[in-house]
mmCIF file of C-alpha atoms and ligand atoms in Angstrom:
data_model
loop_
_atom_site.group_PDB
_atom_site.id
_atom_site.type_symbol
_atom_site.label_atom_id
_atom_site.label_comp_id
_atom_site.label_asym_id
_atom_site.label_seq_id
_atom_site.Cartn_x
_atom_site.Cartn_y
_atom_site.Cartn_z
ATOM 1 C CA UNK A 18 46.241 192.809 -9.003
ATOM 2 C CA UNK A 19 49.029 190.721 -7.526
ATOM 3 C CA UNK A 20 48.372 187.533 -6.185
ATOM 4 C CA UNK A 21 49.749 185.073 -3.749
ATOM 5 C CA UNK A 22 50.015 181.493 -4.919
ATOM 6 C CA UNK A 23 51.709 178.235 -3.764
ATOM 7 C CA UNK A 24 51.022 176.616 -7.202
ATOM 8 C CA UNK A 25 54.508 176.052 -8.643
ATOM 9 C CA UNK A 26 53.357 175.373 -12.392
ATOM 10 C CA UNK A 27 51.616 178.700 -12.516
ATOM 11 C CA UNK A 28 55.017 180.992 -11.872
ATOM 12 C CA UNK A 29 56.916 178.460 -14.004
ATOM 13 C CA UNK A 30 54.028 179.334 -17.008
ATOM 14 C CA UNK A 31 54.421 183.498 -16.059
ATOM 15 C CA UNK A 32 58.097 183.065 -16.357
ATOM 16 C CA UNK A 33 58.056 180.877 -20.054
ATOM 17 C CA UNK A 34 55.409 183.822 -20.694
ATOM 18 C CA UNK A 35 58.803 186.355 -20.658
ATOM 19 C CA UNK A 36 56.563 188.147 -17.244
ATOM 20 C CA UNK A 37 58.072 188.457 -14.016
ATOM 21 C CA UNK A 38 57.787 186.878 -11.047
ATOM 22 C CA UNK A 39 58.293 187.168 -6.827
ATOM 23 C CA UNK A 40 60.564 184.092 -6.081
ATOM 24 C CA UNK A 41 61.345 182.732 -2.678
ATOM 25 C CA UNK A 42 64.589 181.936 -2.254
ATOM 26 C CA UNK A 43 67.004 180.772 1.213
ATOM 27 C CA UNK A 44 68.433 184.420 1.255
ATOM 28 C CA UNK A 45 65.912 187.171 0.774
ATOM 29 C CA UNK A 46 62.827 186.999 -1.693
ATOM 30 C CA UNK A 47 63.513 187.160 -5.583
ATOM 31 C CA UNK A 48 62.074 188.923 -8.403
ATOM 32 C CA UNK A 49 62.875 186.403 -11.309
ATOM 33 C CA UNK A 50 62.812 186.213 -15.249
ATOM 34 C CA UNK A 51 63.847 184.095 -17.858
ATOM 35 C CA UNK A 52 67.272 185.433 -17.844
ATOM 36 C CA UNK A 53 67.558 184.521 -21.722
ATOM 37 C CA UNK A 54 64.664 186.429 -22.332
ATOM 38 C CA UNK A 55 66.339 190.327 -22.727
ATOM 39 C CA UNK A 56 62.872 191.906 -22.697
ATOM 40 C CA UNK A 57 61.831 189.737 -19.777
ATOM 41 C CA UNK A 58 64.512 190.867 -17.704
ATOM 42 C CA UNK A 59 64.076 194.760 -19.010
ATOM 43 C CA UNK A 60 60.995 194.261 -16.923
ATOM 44 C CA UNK A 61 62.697 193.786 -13.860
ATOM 45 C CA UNK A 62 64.844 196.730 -14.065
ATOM 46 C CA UNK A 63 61.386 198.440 -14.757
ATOM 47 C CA UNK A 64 59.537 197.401 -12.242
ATOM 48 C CA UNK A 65 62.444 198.199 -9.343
ATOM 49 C CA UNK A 66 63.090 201.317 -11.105
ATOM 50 C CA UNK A 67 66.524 199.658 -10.689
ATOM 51 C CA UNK A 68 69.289 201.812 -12.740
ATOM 52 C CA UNK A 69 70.884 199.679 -15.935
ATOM 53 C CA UNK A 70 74.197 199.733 -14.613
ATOM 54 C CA UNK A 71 73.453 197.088 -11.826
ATOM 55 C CA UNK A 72 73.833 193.050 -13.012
ATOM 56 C CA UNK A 73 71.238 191.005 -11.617
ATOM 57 C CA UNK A 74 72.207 187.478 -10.255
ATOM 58 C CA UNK A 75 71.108 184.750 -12.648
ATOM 59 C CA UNK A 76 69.834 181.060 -10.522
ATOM 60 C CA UNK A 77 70.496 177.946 -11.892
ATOM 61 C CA UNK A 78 69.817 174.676 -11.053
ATOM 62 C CA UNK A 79 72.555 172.711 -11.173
ATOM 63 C CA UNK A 80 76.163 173.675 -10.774
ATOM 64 C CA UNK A 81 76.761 171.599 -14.211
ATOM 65 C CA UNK A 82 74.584 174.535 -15.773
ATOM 66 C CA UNK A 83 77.561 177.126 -15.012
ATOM 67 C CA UNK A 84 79.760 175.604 -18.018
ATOM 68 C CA UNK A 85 76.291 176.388 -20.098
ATOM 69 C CA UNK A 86 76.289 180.413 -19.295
ATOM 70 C CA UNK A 87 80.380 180.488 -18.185
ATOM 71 C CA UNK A 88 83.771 180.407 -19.654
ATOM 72 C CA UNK A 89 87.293 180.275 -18.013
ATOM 73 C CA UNK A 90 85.714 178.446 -14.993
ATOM 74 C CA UNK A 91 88.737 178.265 -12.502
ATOM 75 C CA UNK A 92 89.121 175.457 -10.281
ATOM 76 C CA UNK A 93 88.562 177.345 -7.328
ATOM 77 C CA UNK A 94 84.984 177.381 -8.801
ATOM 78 C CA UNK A 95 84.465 173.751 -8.170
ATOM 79 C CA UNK A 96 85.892 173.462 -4.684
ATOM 80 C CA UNK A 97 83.779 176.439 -3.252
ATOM 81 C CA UNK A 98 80.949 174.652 -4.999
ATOM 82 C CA UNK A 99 81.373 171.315 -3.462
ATOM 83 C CA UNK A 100 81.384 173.403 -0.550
ATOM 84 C CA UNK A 101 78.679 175.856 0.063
ATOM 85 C CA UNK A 102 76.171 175.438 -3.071
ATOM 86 C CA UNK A 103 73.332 175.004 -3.498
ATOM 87 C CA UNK A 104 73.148 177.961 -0.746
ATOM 88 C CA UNK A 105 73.908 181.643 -0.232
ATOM 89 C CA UNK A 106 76.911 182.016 -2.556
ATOM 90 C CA UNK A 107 77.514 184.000 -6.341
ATOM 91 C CA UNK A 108 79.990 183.185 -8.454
ATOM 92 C CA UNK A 109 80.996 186.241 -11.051
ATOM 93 C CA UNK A 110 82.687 184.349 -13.891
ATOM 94 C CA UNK A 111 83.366 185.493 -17.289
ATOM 95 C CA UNK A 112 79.898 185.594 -19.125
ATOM 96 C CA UNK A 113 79.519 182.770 -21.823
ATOM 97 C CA UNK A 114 77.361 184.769 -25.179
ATOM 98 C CA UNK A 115 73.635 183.022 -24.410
ATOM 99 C CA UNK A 116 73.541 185.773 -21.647
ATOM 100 C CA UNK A 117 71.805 188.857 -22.556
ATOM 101 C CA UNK A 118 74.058 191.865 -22.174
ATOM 102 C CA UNK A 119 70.957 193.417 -20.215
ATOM 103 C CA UNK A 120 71.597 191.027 -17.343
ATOM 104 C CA UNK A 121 75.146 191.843 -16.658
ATOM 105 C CA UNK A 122 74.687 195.204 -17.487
ATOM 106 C CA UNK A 123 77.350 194.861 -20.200
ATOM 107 C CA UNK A 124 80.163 193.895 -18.049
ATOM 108 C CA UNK A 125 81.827 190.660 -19.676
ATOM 109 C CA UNK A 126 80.931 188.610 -16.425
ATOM 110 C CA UNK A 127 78.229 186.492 -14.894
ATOM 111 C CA UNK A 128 76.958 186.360 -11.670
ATOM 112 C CA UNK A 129 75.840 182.899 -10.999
ATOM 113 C CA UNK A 130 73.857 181.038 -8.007
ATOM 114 C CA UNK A 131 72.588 178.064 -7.401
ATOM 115 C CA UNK A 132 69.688 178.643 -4.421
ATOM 116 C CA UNK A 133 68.803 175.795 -2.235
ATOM 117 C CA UNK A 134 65.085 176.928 -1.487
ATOM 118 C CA UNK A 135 63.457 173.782 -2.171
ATOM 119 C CA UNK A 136 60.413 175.649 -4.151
ATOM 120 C CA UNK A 137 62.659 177.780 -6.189
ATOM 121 C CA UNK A 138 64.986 174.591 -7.256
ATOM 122 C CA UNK A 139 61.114 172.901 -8.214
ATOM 123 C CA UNK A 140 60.740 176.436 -10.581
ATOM 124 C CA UNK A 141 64.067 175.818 -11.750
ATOM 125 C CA UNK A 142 63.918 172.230 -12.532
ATOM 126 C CA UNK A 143 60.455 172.501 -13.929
ATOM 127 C CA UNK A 144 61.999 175.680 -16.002
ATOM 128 C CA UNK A 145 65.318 174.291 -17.297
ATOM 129 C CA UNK A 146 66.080 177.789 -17.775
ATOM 130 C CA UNK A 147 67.994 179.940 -16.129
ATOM 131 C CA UNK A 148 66.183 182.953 -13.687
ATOM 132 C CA UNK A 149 68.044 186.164 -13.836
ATOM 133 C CA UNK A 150 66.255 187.715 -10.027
ATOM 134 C CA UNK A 151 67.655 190.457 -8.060
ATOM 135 C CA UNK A 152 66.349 191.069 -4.804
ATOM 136 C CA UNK A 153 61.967 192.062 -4.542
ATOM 137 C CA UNK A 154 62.760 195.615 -3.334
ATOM 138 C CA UNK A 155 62.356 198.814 -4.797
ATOM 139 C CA UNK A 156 65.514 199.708 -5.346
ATOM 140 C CA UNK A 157 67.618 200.969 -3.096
ATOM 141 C CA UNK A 158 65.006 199.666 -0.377
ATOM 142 C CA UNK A 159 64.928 196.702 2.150
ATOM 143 C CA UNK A 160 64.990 193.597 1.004
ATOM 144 C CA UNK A 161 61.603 190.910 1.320
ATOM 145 C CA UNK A 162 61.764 188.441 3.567
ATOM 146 C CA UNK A 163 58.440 187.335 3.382
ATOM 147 C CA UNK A 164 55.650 187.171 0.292
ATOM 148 C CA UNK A 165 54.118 189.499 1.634
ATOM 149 C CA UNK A 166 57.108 192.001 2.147
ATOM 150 C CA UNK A 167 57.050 191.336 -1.456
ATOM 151 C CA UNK A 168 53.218 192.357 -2.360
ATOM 152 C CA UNK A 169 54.253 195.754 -0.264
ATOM 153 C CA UNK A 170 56.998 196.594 -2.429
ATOM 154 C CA UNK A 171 55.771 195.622 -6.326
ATOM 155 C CA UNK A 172 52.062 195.087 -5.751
ATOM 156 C CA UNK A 173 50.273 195.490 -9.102
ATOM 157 C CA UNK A 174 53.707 195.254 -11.124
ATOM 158 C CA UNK A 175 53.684 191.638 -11.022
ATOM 159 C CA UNK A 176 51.097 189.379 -11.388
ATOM 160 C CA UNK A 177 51.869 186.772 -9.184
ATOM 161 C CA UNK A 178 54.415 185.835 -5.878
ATOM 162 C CA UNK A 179 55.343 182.382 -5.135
ATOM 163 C CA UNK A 180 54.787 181.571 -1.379
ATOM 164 C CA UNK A 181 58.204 180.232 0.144
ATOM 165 C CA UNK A 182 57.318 180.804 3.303
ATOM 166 C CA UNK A 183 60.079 183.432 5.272
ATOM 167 C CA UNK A 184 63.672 182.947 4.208
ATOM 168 C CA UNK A 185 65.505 181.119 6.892
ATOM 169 C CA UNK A 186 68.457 183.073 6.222
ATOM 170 C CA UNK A 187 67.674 186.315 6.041
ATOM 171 C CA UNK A 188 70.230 188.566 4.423
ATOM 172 C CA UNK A 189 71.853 188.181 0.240
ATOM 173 C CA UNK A 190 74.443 185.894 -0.757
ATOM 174 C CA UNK A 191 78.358 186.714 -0.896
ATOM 175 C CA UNK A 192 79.222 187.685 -4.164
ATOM 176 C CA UNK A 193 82.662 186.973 -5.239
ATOM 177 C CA UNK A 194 84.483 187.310 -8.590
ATOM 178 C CA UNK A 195 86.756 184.363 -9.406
ATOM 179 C CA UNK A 196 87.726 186.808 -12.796
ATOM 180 C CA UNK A 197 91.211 185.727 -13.810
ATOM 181 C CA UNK A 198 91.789 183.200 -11.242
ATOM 182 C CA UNK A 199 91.524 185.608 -8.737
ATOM 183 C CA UNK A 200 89.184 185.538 -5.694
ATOM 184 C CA UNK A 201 87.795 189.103 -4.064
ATOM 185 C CA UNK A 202 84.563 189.602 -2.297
ATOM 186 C CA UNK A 203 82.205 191.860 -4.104
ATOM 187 C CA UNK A 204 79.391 191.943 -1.612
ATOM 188 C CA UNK A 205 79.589 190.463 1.885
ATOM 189 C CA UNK A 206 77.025 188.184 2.638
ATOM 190 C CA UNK A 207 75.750 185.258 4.829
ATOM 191 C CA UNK A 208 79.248 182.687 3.678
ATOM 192 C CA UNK A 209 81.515 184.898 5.801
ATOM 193 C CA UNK A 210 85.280 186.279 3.940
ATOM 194 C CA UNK A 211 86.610 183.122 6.939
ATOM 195 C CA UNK A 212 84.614 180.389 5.517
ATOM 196 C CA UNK A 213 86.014 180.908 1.996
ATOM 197 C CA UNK A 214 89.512 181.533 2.424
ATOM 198 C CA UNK A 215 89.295 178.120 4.550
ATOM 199 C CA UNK A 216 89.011 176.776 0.712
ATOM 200 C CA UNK A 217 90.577 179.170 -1.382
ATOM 201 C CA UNK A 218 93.265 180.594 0.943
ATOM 202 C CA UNK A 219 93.385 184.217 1.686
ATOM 203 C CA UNK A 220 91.604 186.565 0.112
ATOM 204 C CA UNK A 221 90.949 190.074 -0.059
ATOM 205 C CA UNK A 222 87.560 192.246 -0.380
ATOM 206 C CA UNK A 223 87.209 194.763 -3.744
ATOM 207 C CA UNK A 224 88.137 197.717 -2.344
ATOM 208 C CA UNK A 225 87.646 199.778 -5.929
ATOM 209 C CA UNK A 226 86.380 202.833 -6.594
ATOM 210 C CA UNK A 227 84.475 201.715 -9.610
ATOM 211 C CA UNK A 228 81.482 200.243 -8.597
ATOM 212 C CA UNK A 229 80.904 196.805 -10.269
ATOM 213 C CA UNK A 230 78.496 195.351 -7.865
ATOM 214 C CA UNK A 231 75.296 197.596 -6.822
ATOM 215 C CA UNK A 232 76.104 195.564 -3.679
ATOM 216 C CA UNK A 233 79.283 198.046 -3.254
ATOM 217 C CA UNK A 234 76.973 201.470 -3.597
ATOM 218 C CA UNK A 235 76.980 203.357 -0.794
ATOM 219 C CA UNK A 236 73.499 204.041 0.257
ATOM 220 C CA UNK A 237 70.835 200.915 -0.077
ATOM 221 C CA UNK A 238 68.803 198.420 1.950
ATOM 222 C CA UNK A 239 67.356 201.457 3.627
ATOM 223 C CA UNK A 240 64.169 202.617 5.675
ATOM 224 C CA UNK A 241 62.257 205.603 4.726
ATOM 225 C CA UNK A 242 62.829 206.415 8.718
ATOM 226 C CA UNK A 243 66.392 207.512 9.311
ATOM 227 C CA UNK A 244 68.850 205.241 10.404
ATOM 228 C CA UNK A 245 71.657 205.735 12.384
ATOM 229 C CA UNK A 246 74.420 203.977 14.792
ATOM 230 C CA UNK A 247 75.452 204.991 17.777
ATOM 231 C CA UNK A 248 78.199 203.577 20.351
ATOM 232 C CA UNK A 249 75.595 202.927 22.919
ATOM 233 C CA UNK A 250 71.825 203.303 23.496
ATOM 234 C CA UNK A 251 72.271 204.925 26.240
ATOM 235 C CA UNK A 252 73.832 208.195 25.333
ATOM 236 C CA UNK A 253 70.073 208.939 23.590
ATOM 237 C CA UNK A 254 68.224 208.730 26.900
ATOM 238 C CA UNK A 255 68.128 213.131 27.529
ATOM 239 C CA UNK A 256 67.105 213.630 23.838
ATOM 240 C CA UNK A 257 63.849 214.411 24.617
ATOM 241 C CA UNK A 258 60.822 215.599 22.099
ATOM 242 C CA UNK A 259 62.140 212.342 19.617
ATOM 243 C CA UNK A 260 60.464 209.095 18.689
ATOM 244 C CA UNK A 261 63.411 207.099 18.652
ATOM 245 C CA UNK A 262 62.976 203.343 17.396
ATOM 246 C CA UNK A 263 65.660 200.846 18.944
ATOM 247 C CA UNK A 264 67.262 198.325 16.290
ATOM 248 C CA UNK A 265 67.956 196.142 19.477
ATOM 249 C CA UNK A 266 69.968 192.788 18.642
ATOM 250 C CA UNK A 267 70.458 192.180 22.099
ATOM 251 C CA UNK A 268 67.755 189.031 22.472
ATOM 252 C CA UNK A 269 69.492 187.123 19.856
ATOM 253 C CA UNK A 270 71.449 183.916 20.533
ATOM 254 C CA UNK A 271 73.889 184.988 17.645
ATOM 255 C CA UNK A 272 74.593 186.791 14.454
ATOM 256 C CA UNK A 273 72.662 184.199 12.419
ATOM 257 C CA UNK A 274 69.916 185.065 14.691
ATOM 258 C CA UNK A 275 70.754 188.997 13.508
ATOM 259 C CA UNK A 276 71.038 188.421 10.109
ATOM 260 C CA UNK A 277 67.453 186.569 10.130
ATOM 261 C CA UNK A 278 65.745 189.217 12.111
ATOM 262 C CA UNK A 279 67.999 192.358 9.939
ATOM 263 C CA UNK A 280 65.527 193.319 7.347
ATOM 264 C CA UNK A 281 62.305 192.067 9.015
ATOM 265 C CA UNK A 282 63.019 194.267 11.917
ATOM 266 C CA UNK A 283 64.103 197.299 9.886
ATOM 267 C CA UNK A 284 60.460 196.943 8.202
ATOM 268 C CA UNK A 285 59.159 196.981 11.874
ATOM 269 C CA UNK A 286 60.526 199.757 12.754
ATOM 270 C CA UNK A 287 60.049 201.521 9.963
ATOM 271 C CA UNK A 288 56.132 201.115 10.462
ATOM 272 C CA UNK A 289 56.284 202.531 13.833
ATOM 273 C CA UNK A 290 56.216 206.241 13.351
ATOM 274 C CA UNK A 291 59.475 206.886 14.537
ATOM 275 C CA UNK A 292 61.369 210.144 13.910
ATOM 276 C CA UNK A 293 64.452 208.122 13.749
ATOM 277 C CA UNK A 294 65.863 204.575 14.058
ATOM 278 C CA UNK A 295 69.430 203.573 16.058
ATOM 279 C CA UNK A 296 71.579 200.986 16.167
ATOM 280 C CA UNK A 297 74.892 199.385 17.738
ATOM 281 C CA UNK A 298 77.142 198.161 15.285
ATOM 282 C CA UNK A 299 78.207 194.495 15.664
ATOM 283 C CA UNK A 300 81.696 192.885 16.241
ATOM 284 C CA UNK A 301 83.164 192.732 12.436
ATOM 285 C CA UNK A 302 84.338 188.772 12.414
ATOM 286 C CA UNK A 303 82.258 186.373 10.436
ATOM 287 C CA UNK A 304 78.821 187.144 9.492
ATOM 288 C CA UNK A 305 79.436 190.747 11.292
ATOM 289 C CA UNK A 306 80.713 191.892 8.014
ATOM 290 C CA UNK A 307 77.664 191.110 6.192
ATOM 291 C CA UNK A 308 75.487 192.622 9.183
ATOM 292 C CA UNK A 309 77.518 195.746 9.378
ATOM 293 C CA UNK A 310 77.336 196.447 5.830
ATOM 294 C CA UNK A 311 73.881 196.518 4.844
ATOM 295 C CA UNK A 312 73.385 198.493 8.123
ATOM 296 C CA UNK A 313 75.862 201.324 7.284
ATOM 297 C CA UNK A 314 74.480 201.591 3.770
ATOM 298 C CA UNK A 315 70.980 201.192 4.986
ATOM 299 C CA UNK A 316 72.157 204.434 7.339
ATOM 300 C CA UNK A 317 71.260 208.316 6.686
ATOM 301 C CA UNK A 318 74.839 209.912 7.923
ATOM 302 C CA UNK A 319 76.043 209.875 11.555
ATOM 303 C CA UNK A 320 74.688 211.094 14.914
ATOM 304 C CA UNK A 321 76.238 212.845 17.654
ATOM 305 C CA UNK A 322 74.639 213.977 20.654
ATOM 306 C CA UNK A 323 76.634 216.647 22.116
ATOM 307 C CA UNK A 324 75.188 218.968 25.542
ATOM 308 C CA UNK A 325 72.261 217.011 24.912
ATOM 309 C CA UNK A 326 71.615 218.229 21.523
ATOM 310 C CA UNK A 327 71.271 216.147 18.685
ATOM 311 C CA UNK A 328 73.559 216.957 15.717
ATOM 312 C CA UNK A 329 73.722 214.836 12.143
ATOM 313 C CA UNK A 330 76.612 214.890 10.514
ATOM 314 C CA UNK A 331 76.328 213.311 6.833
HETATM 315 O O1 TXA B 1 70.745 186.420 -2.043
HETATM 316 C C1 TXA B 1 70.782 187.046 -3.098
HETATM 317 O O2 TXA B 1 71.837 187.237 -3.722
HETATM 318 C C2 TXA B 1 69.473 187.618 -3.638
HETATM 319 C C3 TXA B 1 68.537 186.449 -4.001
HETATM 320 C C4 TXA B 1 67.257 186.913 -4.637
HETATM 321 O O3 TXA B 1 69.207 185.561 -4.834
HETATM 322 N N1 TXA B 1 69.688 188.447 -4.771
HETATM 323 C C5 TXA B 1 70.225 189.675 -4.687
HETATM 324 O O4 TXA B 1 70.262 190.351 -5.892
HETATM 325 O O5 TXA B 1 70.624 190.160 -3.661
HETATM 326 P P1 TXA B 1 70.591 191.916 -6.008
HETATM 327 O O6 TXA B 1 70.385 192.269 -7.435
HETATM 328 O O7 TXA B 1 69.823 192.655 -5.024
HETATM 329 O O8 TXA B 1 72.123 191.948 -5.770
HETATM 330 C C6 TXA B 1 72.940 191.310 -6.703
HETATM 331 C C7 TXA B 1 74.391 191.591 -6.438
HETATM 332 C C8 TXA B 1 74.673 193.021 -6.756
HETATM 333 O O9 TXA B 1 75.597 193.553 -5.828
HETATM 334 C C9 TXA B 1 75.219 192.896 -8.181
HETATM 335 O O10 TXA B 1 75.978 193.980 -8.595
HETATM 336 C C10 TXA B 1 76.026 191.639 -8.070
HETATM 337 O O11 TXA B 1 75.203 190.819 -7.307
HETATM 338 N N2 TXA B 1 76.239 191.122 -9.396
HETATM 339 C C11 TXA B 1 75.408 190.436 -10.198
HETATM 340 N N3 TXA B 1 75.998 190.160 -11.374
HETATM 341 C C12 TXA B 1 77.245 190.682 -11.322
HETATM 342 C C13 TXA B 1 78.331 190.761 -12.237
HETATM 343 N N4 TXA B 1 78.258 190.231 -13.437
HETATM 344 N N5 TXA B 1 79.451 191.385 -11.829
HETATM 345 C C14 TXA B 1 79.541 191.953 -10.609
HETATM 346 N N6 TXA B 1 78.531 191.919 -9.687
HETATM 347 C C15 TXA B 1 77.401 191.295 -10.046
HETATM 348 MG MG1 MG B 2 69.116 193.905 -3.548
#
C-alpha cells in the first residue's frame, strides 16, 4: 500500500531504484522518476494511464544542469532564468541525446524546470539526477495539491509520497518554448504572458492546431461532476430540482488567492454530490489566463438557461 513519508532519503532510494514517486513541488504535486531511466519513466505514463504522446517536464536542480540535457540554449534562456527560477517556469529547449525519447514523447525538445520547493530541491540535490514528473493526477483529472490529494488519485501504484506540505502556489508552471530563438507560451501558468515579455519583449501564445503540449488539449483538469460557466450566479436561482455546487471566488483577496484555492476547491466540490458545478469566469489579464484556462478545459460544454429550462450545449 502507499505510504506517506517525510523521510527524504527514502524517495531519493525509490527513485535510484528506477520506481516512482509522489513529489511535492511549489506548483501542484509531482509524480517523479529518474528521467534517464526510460523504463522508470514508462511507469509513469502507466500509472496515469497518461497517453505516450504527452512529454513530461523533467526537474533539475540547478539551472547549470540545462547545458547537461539542452542544446542551442538561447540567451533569452538565461535572462528569464535569472528572473523567475527556481519557481513556476518550463523551459522547452532542443533535447540534448542523454534524454530518453520516452520523456519527450519523441519530439526533439526538452521541457525543463527548476522547482523551488525546498524538499524537492533536497531530492534533487541528494539525487544529482534529473526527475522527469508530470503532474499526480490521473490523467486528464485535477491536479494534487496536497499528499493526500495524491494517495486519492495513485494509491497502491506507488509505493511511497513525499510530504511537502500543500503547494503554496497552487496551479502548473508556464511552459514556454524558446525553439529557434523564438519565445511562445505553450501552457499558461502561474508567471503570467506580462511578466515575461517584461524580459523577453512581446510575445505571442501557440495558437497551433497540432498539439505539442498536453497542456494545449482541450478537455483536462476536470471533475467527475460537470462543470460549467455561467455570466452570473444568479441567472441559476429558478432552476429548481438541481444540486448545483458554486465555484465561488468571490472571498478571495486576488487571483493568487484563486489560483491557490483552483484545484483544492474543484476537489471540494466535486465530493459534494452535486448534479453540477458553476462558475464565473475571471478578468483575462495576468494570472486570469492561467485561471481561465484550466477552468474551460476542466468544463463539460456550455449552459444556457432559457424560460427557466436548463439547456447544455457542448
Ligand atoms: O507545475 C508543473 O509544471 C507540474 C509540476 C509537477 O512540476 N507539472 C506538470 O506536468 O504540470 P504535466 O505533465 O501535467 O504538464 C506538463 C506540460 C504539458 O503541457 C506538456 O506537454 C508540456 O509540459 N511539456 C513537457 N515537455 C514538453 C516538450 N518537450 N515540448 C512541449 N511541451 C512539453
Ligand atoms: Mg497535469
Amino acid at each position: 500500500m502507499t505510504k506517506i513519508i517525510t523521510n527524504i532519503d527514502i524517495a531519493v532510494e525509490e527513485i535510484l531504484k528506477g520506481n516512482l514517486v509522489g513529489l511535492p513541488t511549489e506548483t501542484v504535486y509531482g509524480l517523479g522518476a529518474n528521467a534517464l531511466d526510460e523504463n522508470a519513466v514508462i511507469k509513469i505514463f502507466e500509472a496515469k494511464e497518461r497517453p505516450r504522446f504527452n512529454p513530461v517536464i523533467v526537474h533539475i536542480y540547478d539551472a547549470a544542469d540545462t547545458e547537461k540535457y539542452a542544446v542551442d540554449i538561447p540567451d533569452n534562456f538565461y535572462k528569464l532564468v535569472e528572473k523567475f527560477s527556481p519557481g513556476p517556469i518550463t523551459y522547452v529547449l532542443k533535447k540534448e541525446y542523454v534524454i530518453p525519447d520516452i520523456v519527450t514523447s519523441g519530439n526533439d525538445s526538452v521541457g525543463l524546470r527548476i522547482p523551488s520547493h525546498k524538499v524537492l530541491r533536497e531530492v534533487l540535490r541528494n539525487l544529482n539526477l534529473p526527475v522527469a514528473a508530470p503532474s499526480a493526477n490521473m490523467f486528464g483529472k485535477i491536479s494534487p495539491t496536497t499528499a493526500k490529494d495524491v494517495l486519492r488519485e495513485l494509491n497502491g501504484k506507488v509505493n511511497y509520497i513525499l510530504e511537502g506540505g500543500r503547494c503554496k502556489i497552487g496551479i502548473e508552471s508556464t511552459v514556454i518554448s524558446l525553439i529557434d530563438n523564438e519565445v511562445k507560451i505553450l501552457r499558461h501558468g502561474f508567471i503570467t504572458k506580462e511578466e515575461i515579455e517584461k524580459v523577453t519583449g512581446n510575445i505571442s501564445d501557440n495558437y497551433s492546431d497540432k498539439i505539442i503540449s498536453p497542456g494545449q488539449l482541450k478537455s483536462h483538469y476536470a471533475p467527475e461532476t460537470p462543470l460549467y460557466p455561467v455570466d452570473n450566479f444568479k441567472t441559476l436561482k429558478n432552476i429548481s430540482g438541481k444540486k448545483i455546487g458554486i465555484l465561488d471566488f468571490s472571498n478571495y483577496k486576488n487571483k493568487k488567492e484563486i489560483a491557490l484555492n483552483l484545484f483544492s476547491d474543484l476537489r471540494k466540490l466535486d465530493d459534494g454530490g452535486y448534479d453540477f458545478i458553476v462558475y464565473e469566469k475571471v478578468s483575462d489579464e495576468g494570472l486570469g489566463a492561467a485561471i481561465n484556462d484550466r477552468l474551460k478545459k476542466a468544463s463539460s460544454g456550455n449552459l444556457s438557461i432559457i424560460n427557466d429550462q436548463l439547456l447544455i450545449l457542448k
